[in-house]
PDB file of N, CA and C in Angstrom:
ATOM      1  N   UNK A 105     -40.184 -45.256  -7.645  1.00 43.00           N
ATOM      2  CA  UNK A 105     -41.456 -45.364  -8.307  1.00 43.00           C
ATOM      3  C   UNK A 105     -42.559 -45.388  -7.257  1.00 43.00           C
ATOM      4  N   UNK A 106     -43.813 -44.384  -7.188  1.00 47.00           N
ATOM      5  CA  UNK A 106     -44.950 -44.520  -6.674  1.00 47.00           C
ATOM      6  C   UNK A 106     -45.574 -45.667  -6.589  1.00 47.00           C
ATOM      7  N   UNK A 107     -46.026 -46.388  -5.709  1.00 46.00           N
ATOM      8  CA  UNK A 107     -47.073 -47.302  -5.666  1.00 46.00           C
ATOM      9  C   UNK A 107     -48.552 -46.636  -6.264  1.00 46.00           C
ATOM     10  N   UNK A 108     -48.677 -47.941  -7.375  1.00 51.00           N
ATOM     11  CA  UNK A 108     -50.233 -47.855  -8.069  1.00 51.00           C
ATOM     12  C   UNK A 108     -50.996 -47.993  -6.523  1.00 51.00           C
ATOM     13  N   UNK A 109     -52.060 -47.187  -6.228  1.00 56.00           N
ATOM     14  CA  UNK A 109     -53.623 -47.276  -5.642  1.00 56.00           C
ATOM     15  C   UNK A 109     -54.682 -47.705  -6.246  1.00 56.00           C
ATOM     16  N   UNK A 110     -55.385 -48.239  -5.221  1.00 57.00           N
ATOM     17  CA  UNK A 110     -56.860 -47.842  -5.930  1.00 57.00           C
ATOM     18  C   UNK A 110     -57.649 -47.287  -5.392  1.00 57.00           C
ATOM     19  N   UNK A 111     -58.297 -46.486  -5.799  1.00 53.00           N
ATOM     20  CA  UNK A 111     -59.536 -45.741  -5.041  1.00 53.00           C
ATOM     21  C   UNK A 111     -60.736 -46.025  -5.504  1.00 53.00           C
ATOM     22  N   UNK A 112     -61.583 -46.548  -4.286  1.00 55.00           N
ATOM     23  CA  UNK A 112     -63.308 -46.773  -4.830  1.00 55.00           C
ATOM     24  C   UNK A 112     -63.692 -45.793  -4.076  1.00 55.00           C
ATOM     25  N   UNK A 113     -64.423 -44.948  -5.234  1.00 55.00           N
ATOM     26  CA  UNK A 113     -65.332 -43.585  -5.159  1.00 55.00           C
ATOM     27  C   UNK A 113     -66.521 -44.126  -4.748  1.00 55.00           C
ATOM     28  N   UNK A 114     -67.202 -45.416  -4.623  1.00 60.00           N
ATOM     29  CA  UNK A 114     -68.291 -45.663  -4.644  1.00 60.00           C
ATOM     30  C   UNK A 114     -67.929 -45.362  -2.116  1.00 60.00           C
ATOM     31  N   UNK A 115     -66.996 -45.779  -1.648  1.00 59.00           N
ATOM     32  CA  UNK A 115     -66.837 -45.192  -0.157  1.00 59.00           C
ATOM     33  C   UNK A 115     -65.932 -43.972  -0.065  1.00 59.00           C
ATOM     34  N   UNK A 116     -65.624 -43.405  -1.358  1.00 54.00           N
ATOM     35  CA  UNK A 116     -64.751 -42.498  -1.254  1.00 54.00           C
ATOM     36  C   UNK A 116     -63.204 -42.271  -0.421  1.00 54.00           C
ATOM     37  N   UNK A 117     -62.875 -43.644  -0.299  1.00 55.00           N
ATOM     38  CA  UNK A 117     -61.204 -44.017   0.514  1.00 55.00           C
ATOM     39  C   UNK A 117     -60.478 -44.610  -0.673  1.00 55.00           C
ATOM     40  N   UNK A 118     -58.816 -44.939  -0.554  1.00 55.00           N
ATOM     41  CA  UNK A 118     -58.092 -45.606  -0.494  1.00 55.00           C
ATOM     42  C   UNK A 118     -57.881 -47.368  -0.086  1.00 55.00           C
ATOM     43  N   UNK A 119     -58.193 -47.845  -0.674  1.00 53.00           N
ATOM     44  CA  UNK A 119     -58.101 -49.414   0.218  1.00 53.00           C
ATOM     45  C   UNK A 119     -56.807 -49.358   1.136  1.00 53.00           C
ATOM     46  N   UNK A 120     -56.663 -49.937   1.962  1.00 56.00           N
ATOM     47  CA  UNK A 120     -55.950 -49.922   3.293  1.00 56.00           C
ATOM     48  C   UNK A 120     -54.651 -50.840   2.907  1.00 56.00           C
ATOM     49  N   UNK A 121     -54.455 -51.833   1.969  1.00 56.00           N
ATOM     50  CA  UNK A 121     -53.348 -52.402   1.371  1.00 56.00           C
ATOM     51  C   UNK A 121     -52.428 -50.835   1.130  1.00 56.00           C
ATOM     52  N   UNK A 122     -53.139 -50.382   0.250  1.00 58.00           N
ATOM     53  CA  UNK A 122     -52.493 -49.162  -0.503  1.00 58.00           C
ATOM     54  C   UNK A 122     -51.942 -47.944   0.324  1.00 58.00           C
ATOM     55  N   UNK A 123     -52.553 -48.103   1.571  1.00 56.00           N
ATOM     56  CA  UNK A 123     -52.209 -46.805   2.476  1.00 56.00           C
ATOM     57  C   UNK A 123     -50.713 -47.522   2.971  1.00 56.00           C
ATOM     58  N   UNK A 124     -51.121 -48.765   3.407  1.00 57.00           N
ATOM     59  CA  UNK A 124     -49.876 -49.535   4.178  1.00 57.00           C
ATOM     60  C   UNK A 124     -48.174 -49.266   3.100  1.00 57.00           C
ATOM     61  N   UNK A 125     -48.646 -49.767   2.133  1.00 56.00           N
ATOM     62  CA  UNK A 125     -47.737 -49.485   0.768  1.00 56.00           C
ATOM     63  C   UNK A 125     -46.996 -47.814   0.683  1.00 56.00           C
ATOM     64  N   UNK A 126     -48.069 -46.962   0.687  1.00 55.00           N
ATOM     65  CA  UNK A 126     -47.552 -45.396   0.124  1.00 55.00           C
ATOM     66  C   UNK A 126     -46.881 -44.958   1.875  1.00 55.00           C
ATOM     67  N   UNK A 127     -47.224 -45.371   2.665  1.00 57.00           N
ATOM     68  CA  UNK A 127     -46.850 -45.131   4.098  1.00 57.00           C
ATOM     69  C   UNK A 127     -45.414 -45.417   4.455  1.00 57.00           C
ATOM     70  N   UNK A 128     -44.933 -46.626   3.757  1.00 57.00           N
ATOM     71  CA  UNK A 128     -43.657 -47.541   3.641  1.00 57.00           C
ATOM     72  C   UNK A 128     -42.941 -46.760   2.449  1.00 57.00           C
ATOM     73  N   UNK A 129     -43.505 -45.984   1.429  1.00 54.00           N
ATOM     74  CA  UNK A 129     -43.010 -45.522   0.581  1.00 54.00           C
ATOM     75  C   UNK A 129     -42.601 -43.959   1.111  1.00 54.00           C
ATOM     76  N   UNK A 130     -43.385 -43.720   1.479  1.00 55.00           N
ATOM     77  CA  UNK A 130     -43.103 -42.033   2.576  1.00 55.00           C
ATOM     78  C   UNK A 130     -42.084 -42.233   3.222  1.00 55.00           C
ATOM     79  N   UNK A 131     -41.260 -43.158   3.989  1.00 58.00           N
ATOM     80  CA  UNK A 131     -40.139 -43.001   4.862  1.00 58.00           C
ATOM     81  C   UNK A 131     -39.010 -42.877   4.286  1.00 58.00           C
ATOM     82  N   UNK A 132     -38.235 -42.016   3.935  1.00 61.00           N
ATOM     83  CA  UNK A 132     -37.395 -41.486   3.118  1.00 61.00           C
ATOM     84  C   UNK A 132     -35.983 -41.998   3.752  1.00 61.00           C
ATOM     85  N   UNK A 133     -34.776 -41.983   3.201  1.00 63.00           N
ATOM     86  CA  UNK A 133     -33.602 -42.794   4.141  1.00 63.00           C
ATOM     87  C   UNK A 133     -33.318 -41.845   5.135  1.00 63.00           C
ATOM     88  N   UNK A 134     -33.233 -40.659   5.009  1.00 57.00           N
ATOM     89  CA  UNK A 134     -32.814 -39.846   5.843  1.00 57.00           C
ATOM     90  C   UNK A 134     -33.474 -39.596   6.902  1.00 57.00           C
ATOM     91  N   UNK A 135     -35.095 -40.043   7.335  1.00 59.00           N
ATOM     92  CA  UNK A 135     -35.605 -40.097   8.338  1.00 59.00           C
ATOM     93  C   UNK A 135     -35.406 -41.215   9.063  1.00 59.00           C
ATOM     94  N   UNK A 136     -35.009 -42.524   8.218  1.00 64.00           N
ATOM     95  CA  UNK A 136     -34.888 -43.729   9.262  1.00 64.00           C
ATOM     96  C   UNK A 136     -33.207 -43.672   9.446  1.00 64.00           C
ATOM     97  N   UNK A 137     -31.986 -43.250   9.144  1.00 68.00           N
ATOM     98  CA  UNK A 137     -31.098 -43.421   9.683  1.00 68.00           C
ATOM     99  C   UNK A 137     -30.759 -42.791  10.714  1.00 68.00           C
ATOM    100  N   UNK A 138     -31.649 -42.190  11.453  1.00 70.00           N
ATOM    101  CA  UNK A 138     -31.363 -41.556  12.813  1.00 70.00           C
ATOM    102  C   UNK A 138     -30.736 -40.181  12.983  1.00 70.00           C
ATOM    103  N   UNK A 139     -30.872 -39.256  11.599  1.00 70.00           N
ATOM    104  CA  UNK A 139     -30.321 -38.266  11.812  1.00 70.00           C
ATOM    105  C   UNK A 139     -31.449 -37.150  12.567  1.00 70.00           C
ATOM    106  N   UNK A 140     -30.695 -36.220  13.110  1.00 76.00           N
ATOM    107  CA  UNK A 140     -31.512 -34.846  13.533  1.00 76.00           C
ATOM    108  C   UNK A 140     -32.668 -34.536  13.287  1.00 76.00           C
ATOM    109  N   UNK A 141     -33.460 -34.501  12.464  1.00 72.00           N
ATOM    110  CA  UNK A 141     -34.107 -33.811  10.990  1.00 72.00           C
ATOM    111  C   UNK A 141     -34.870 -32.868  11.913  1.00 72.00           C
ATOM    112  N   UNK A 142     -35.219 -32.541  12.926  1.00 78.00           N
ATOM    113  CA  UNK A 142     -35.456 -31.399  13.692  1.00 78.00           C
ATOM    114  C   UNK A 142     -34.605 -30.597  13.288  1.00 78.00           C
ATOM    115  N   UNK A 143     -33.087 -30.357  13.354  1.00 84.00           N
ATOM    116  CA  UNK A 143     -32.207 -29.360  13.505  1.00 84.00           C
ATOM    117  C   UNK A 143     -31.389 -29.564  11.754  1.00 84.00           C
ATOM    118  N   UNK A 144     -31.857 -30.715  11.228  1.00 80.00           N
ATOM    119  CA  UNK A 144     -32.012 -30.083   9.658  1.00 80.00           C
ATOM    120  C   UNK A 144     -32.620 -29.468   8.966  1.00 80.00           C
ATOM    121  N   UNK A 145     -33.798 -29.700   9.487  1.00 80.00           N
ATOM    122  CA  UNK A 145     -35.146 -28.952   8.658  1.00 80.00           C
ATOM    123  C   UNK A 145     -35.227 -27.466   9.499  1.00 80.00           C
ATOM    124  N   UNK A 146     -34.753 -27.138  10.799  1.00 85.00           N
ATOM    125  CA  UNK A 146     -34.462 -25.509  10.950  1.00 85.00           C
ATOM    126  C   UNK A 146     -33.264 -25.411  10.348  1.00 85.00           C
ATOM    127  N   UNK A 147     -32.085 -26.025  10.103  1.00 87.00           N
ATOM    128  CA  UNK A 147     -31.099 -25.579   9.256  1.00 87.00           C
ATOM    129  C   UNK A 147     -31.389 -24.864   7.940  1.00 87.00           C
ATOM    130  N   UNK A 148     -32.294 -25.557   7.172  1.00 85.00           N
ATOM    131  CA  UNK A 148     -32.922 -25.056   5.788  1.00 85.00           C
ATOM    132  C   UNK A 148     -33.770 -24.233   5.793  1.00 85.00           C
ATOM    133  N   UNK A 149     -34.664 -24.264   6.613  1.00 86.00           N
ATOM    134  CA  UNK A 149     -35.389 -23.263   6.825  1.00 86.00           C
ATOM    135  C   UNK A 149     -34.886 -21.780   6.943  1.00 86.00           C
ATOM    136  N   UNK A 150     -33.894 -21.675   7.916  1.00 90.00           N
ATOM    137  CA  UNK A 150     -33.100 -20.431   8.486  1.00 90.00           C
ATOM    138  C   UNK A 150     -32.136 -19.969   7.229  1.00 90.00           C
ATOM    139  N   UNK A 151     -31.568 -21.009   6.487  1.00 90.00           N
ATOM    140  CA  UNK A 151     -31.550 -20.634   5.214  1.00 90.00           C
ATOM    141  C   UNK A 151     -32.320 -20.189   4.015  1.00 90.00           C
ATOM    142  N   UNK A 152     -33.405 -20.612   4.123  1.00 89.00           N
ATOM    143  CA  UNK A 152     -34.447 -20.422   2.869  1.00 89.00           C
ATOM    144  C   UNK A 152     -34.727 -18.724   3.453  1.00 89.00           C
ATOM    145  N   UNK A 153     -34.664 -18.435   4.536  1.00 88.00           N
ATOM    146  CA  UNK A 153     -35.299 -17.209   5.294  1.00 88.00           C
ATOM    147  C   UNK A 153     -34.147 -15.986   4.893  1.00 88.00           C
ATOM    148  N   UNK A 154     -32.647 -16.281   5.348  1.00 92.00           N
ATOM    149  CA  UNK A 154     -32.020 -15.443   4.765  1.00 92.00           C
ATOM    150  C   UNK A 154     -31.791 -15.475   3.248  1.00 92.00           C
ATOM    151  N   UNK A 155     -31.955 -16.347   2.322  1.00 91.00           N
ATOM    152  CA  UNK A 155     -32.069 -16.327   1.031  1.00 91.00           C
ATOM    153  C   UNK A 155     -32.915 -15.252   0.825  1.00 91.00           C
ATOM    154  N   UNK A 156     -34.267 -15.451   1.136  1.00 91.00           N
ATOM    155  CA  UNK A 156     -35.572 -14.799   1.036  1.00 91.00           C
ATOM    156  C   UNK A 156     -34.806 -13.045   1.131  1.00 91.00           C
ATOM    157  N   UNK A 157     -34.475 -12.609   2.356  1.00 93.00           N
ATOM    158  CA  UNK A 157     -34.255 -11.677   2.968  1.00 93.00           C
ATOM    159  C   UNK A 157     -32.868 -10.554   1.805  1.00 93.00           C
ATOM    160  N   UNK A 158     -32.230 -11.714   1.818  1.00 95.00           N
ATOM    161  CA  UNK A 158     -30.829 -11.454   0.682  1.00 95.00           C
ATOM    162  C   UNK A 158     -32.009 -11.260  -0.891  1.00 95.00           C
ATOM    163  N   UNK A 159     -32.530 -12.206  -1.510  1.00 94.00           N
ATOM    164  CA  UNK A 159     -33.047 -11.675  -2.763  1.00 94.00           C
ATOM    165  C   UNK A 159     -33.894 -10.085  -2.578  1.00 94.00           C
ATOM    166  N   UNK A 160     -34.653  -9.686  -1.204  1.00 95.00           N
ATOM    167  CA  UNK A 160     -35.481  -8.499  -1.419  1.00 95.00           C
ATOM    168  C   UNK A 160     -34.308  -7.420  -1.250  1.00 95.00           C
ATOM    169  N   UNK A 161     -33.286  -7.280  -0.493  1.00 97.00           N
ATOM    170  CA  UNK A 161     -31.929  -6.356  -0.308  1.00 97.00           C
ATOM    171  C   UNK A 161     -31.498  -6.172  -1.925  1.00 97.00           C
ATOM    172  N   UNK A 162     -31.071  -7.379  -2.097  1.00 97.00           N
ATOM    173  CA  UNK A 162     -30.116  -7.266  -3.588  1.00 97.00           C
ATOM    174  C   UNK A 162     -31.291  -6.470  -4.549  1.00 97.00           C
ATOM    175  N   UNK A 163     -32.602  -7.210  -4.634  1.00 97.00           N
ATOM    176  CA  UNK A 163     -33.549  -6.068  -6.054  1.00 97.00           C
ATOM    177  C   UNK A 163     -33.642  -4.555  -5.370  1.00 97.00           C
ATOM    178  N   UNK A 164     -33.752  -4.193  -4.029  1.00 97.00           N
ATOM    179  CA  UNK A 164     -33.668  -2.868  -3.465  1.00 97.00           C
ATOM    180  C   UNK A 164     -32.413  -2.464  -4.079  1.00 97.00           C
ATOM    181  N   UNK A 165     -31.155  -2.529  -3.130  1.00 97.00           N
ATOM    182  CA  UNK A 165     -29.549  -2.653  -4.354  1.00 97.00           C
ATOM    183  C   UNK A 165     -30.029  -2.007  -4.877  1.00 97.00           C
ATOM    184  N   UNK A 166     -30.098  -3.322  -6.078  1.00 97.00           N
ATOM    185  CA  UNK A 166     -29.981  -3.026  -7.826  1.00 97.00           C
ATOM    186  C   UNK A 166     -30.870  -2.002  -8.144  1.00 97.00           C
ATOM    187  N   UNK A 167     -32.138  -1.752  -7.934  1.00 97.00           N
ATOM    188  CA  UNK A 167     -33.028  -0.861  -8.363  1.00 97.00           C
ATOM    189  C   UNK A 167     -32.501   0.709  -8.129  1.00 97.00           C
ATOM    190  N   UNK A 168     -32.279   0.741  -6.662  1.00 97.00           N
ATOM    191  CA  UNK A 168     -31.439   2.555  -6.104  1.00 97.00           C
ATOM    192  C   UNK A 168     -30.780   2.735  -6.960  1.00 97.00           C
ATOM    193  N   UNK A 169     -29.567   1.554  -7.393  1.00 97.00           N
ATOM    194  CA  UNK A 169     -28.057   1.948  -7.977  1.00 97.00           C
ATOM    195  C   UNK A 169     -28.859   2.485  -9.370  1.00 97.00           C
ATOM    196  N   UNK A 170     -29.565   1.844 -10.600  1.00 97.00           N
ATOM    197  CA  UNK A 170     -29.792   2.035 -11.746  1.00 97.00           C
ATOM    198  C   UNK A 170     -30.786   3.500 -11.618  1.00 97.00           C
ATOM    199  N   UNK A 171     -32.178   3.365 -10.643  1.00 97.00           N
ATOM    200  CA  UNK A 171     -33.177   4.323 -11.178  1.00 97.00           C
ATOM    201  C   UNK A 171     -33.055   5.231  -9.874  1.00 97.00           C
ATOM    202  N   UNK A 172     -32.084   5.394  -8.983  1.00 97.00           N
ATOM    203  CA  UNK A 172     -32.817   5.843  -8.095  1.00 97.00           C
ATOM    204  C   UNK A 172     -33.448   5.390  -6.638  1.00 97.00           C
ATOM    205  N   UNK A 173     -33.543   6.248  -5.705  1.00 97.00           N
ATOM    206  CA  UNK A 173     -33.874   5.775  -4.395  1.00 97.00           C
ATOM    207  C   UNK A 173     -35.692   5.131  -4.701  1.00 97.00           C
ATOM    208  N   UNK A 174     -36.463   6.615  -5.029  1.00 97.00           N
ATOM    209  CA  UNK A 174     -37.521   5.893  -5.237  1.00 97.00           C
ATOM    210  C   UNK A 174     -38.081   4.534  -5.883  1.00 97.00           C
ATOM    211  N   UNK A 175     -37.513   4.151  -7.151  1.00 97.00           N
ATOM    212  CA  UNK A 175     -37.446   3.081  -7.871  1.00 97.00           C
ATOM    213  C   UNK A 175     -37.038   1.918  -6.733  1.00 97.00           C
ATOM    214  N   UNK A 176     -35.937   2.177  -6.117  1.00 97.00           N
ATOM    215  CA  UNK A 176     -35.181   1.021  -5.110  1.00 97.00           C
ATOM    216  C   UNK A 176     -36.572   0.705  -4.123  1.00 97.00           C
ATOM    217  N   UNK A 177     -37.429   1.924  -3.694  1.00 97.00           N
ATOM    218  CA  UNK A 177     -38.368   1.292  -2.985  1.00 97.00           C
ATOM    219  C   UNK A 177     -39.276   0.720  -3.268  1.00 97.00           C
ATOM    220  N   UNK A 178     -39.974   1.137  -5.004  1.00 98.00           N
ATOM    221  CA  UNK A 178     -40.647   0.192  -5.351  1.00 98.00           C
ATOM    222  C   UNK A 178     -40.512  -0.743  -6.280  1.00 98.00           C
ATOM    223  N   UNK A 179     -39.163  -1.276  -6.385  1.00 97.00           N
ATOM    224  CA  UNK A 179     -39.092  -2.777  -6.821  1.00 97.00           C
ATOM    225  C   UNK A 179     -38.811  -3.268  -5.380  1.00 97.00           C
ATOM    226  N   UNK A 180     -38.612  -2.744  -4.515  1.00 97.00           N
ATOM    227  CA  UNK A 180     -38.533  -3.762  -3.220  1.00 97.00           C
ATOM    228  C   UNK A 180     -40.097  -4.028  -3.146  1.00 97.00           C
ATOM    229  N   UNK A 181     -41.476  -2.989  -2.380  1.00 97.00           N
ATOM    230  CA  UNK A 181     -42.481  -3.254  -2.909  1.00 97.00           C
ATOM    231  C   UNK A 181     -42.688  -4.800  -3.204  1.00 97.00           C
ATOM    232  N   UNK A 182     -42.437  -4.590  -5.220  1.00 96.00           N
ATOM    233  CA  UNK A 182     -42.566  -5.500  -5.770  1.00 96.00           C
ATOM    234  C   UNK A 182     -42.188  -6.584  -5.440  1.00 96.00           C
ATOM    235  N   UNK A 183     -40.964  -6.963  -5.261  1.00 95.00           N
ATOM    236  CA  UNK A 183     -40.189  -8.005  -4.603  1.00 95.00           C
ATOM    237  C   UNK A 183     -40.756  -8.832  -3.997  1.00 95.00           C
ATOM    238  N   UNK A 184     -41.304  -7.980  -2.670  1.00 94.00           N
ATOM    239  CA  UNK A 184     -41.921  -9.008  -1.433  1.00 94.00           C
ATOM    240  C   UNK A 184     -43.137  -9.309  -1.607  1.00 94.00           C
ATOM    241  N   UNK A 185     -43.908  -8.328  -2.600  1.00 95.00           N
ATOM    242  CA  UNK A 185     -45.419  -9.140  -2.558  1.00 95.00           C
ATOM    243  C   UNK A 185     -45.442 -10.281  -3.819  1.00 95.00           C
ATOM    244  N   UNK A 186     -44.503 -10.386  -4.311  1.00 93.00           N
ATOM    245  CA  UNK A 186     -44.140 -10.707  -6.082  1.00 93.00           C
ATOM    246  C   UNK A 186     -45.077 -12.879  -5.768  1.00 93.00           C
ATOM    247  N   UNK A 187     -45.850 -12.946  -6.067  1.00 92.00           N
ATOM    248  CA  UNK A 187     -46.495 -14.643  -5.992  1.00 92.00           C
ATOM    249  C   UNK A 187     -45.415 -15.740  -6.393  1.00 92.00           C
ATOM    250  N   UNK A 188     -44.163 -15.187  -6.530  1.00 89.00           N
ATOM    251  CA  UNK A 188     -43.770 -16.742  -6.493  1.00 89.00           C
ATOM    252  C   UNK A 188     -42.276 -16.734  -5.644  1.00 89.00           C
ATOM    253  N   UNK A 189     -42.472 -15.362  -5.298  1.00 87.00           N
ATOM    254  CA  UNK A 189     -41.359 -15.194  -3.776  1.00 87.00           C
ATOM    255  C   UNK A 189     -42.705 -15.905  -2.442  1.00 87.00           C
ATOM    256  N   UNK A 190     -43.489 -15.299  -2.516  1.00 88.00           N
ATOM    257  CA  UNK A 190     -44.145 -15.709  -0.863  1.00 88.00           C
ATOM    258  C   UNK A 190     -44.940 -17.434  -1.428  1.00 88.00           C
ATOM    259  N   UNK A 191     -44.948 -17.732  -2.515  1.00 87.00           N
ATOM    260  CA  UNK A 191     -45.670 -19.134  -2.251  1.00 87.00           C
ATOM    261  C   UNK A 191     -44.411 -19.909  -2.224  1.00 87.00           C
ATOM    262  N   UNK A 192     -43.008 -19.498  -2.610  1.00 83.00           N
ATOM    263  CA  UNK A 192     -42.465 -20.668  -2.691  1.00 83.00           C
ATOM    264  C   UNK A 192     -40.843 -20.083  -1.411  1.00 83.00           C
ATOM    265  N   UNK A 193     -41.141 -18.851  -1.354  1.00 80.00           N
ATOM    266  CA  UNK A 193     -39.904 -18.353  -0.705  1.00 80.00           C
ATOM    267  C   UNK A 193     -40.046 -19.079   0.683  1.00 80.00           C
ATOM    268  N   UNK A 194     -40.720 -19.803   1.354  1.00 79.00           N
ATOM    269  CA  UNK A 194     -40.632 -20.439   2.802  1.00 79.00           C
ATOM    270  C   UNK A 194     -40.828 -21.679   2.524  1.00 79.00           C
ATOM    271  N   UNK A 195     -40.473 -22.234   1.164  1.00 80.00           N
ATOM    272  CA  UNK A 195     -39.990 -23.701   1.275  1.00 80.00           C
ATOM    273  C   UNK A 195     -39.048 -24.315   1.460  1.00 80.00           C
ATOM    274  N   UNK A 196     -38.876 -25.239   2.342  1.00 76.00           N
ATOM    275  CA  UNK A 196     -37.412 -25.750   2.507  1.00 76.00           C
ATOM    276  C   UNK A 196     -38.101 -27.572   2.319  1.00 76.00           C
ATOM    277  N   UNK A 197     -37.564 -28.080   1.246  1.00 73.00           N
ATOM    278  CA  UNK A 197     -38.045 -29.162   0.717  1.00 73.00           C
ATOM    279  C   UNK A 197     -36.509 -29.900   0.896  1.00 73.00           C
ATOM    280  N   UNK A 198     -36.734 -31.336   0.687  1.00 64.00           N
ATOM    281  CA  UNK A 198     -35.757 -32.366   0.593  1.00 64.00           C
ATOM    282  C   UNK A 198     -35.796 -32.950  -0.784  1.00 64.00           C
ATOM    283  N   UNK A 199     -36.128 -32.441  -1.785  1.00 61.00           N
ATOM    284  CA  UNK A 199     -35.739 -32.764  -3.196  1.00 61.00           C
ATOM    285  C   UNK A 199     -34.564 -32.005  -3.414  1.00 61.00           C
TER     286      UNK A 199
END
């Protein structure tokens, strides 16, 4: 569960109780038990990258095999500029 804040708009901050609180709430277990997370977080990454790389191949694939070479090039095209391959295709999150 999130820690309740409060924010007074009248200085436009956070009261400093509340930062101390969500700060203590940010340290996740896996950062304080001493693992890697340098060489986890390029682990996922280098994965999220060939994922990325594997989904634009496979719609190229699929597109040649059904319509054709030309078609194969432009659902690839499509593929890579497609808004929810490039806003979310280089996330590598810990949820």
């Amino acid at each position: 569960m999130v820690p309740v804040c409060q924010f007074d708009p009248a200085r436009g901050e956070i009261g400093r109780p509340c930062v101390d609180r969500l700060r203590g709430f940010l340290q996740l277990p896996h950062f304080r038990l001493g693992n890697p997370v340098d060489r986890m977080m390029n682990a996922a990454r280098l994965m999220i990258a060939l994922t990325g790389a594997a989904t634009a191949w496979l719609t190229w694939r699929w597109a040649r095999g059904l319509f054709g070479e030309r078609a194969g090039w432009v659902a690839l095209v499509l593929a890579v500029f497609c808004p929810a391959l490039l806003a979310h295709g280089g996330l590598a999150t810990s949820d």
